PDB file of C-alpha atoms in Angstrom:
ATOM      1  CA  UNK A   1      81.669   0.269   9.693  1.00  0.00           C
ATOM      2  CA  UNK A   2      80.866   3.705  11.185  1.00  0.00           C
ATOM      3  CA  UNK A   3      78.544   5.983   9.165  1.00  0.00           C
ATOM      4  CA  UNK A   4      78.856   9.642   8.447  1.00  0.00           C
ATOM      5  CA  UNK A   5      76.873  12.245   7.273  1.00  0.00           C
ATOM      6  CA  UNK A   6      77.060  14.984   4.733  1.00  0.00           C
ATOM      7  CA  UNK A   7      74.924  17.292   3.912  1.00  0.00           C
ATOM      8  CA  UNK A   8      72.889  17.011  -0.095  1.00  0.00           C
ATOM      9  CA  UNK A   9      73.245  19.302  -3.210  1.00  0.00           C
ATOM     10  CA  UNK A  10      69.488  19.581  -2.808  1.00  0.00           C
ATOM     11  CA  UNK A  11      69.928  22.579  -0.262  1.00  0.00           C
ATOM     12  CA  UNK A  12      70.644  25.713   0.344  1.00  0.00           C
ATOM     13  CA  UNK A  13      71.068  27.602   3.650  1.00  0.00           C
ATOM     14  CA  UNK A  14      71.715  31.104   5.947  1.00  0.00           C
ATOM     15  CA  UNK A  15      71.955  31.517   9.268  1.00  0.00           C
ATOM     16  CA  UNK A  16      68.727  34.165  10.596  1.00  0.00           C
ATOM     17  CA  UNK A  17      69.090  35.395  14.471  1.00  0.00           C
ATOM     18  CA  UNK A  18      71.184  31.907  15.667  1.00  0.00           C
ATOM     19  CA  UNK A  19      68.790  28.999  13.770  1.00  0.00           C
ATOM     20  CA  UNK A  20      69.300  27.508  10.163  1.00  0.00           C
ATOM     21  CA  UNK A  21      67.055  28.034   7.371  1.00  0.00           C
ATOM     22  CA  UNK A  22      67.023  25.424   4.797  1.00  0.00           C
ATOM     23  CA  UNK A  23      65.948  25.205   0.879  1.00  0.00           C
ATOM     24  CA  UNK A  24      65.099  22.165  -0.322  1.00  0.00           C
ATOM     25  CA  UNK A  25      65.506  23.586  -3.818  1.00  0.00           C
ATOM     26  CA  UNK A  26      63.686  20.273  -5.636  1.00  0.00           C
ATOM     27  CA  UNK A  27      60.612  20.459  -3.521  1.00  0.00           C
ATOM     28  CA  UNK A  28      60.095  23.890  -2.917  1.00  0.00           C
ATOM     29  CA  UNK A  29      59.943  23.022   0.811  1.00  0.00           C
ATOM     30  CA  UNK A  30      61.859  25.567   3.526  1.00  0.00           C
ATOM     31  CA  UNK A  31      63.001  24.282   7.039  1.00  0.00           C
ATOM     32  CA  UNK A  32      64.354  25.743   9.924  1.00  0.00           C
ATOM     33  CA  UNK A  33      66.416  24.086  12.945  1.00  0.00           C
ATOM     34  CA  UNK A  34      66.772  25.258  16.467  1.00  0.00           C
ATOM     35  CA  UNK A  35      69.968  26.451  18.143  1.00  0.00           C
ATOM     36  CA  UNK A  36      71.030  23.085  18.501  1.00  0.00           C
ATOM     37  CA  UNK A  37      70.227  21.728  15.245  1.00  0.00           C
ATOM     38  CA  UNK A  38      71.963  24.714  13.890  1.00  0.00           C
ATOM     39  CA  UNK A  39      75.117  23.589  15.791  1.00  0.00           C
ATOM     40  CA  UNK A  40      74.971  20.220  14.460  1.00  0.00           C
ATOM     41  CA  UNK A  41      73.769  21.537  10.850  1.00  0.00           C
ATOM     42  CA  UNK A  42      77.058  24.008  10.755  1.00  0.00           C
ATOM     43  CA  UNK A  43      79.355  21.059  11.534  1.00  0.00           C
ATOM     44  CA  UNK A  44      78.232  19.404   8.700  1.00  0.00           C
ATOM     45  CA  UNK A  45      78.822  22.501   6.393  1.00  0.00           C
ATOM     46  CA  UNK A  46      82.201  22.017   7.382  1.00  0.00           C
ATOM     47  CA  UNK A  47      82.609  18.236   6.818  1.00  0.00           C
ATOM     48  CA  UNK A  48      81.406  14.731   6.967  1.00  0.00           C
ATOM     49  CA  UNK A  49      80.813  13.620  10.271  1.00  0.00           C
ATOM     50  CA  UNK A  50      79.804  10.394  12.628  1.00  0.00           C
ATOM     51  CA  UNK A  51      77.050  10.280  14.707  1.00  0.00           C
ATOM     52  CA  UNK A  52      79.606   9.793  17.603  1.00  0.00           C
ATOM     53  CA  UNK A  53      81.135  12.829  16.523  1.00  0.00           C
ATOM     54  CA  UNK A  54      78.171  14.780  16.695  1.00  0.00           C
ATOM     55  CA  UNK A  55      77.093  13.644  19.437  1.00  0.00           C
ATOM     56  CA  UNK A  56      80.469  14.481  21.556  1.00  0.00           C
ATOM     57  CA  UNK A  57      80.348  18.080  19.945  1.00  0.00           C
ATOM     58  CA  UNK A  58      77.191  18.415  20.847  1.00  0.00           C
ATOM     59  CA  UNK A  59      77.856  17.271  24.480  1.00  0.00           C
ATOM     60  CA  UNK A  60      80.217  19.346  25.080  1.00  0.00           C
ATOM     61  CA  UNK A  61      78.622  22.237  23.862  1.00  0.00           C
ATOM     62  CA  UNK A  62      75.338  22.123  25.334  1.00  0.00           C
ATOM     63  CA  UNK A  63      73.885  21.084  28.855  1.00  0.00           C
ATOM     64  CA  UNK A  64      72.019  17.747  27.649  1.00  0.00           C
ATOM     65  CA  UNK A  65      72.196  14.111  29.165  1.00  0.00           C
ATOM     66  CA  UNK A  66      73.694  11.549  26.810  1.00  0.00           C
ATOM     67  CA  UNK A  67      70.643   9.651  26.400  1.00  0.00           C
ATOM     68  CA  UNK A  68      68.629  12.604  24.981  1.00  0.00           C
ATOM     69  CA  UNK A  69      70.798  14.121  22.672  1.00  0.00           C
ATOM     70  CA  UNK A  70      71.597  10.477  21.042  1.00  0.00           C
ATOM     71  CA  UNK A  71      67.610  10.119  21.132  1.00  0.00           C
ATOM     72  CA  UNK A  72      67.389  13.930  19.674  1.00  0.00           C
ATOM     73  CA  UNK A  73      70.023  13.580  17.435  1.00  0.00           C
ATOM     74  CA  UNK A  74      69.190  10.189  15.877  1.00  0.00           C
ATOM     75  CA  UNK A  75      65.206  12.220  15.259  1.00  0.00           C
ATOM     76  CA  UNK A  76      67.312  14.780  13.453  1.00  0.00           C
ATOM     77  CA  UNK A  77      69.402  12.969  11.123  1.00  0.00           C
ATOM     78  CA  UNK A  78      65.951  10.857  10.498  1.00  0.00           C
ATOM     79  CA  UNK A  79      64.148  13.956   9.805  1.00  0.00           C
ATOM     80  CA  UNK A  80      66.864  15.874   7.155  1.00  0.00           C
ATOM     81  CA  UNK A  81      67.436  12.454   5.503  1.00  0.00           C
ATOM     82  CA  UNK A  82      63.731  11.980   4.794  1.00  0.00           C
ATOM     83  CA  UNK A  83      63.753  15.301   3.990  1.00  0.00           C
ATOM     84  CA  UNK A  84      66.634  14.985   1.450  1.00  0.00           C
ATOM     85  CA  UNK A  85      68.829  17.721   2.817  1.00  0.00           C
ATOM     86  CA  UNK A  86      71.538  14.899   4.586  1.00  0.00           C
ATOM     87  CA  UNK A  87      72.496  11.939   3.149  1.00  0.00           C
ATOM     88  CA  UNK A  88      74.780   8.833   4.505  1.00  0.00           C
ATOM     89  CA  UNK A  89      78.029   8.696   3.062  1.00  0.00           C
ATOM     90  CA  UNK A  90      78.861   4.555   3.328  1.00  0.00           C
TER      91      UNK A  90
END
């Protein structure tokens, strides 16, 4: 079964100059995402999404190789999960 991802309840975010600024209100820590990270974040704001869907959307909207996209997305999701901003849905 493919995992899907969603935003946690521990965060609040806003867009600022094309980037996302996120507050983990439990930790009191701020995070920012670049343009591609913000693109992924906006998808997750709208709905739960699989890694495959996120890769497909990034490839469709940005000039990046599939292998690099997959690797970068894995890193982004791992970082967001570790910071309590995104969670896996079974």
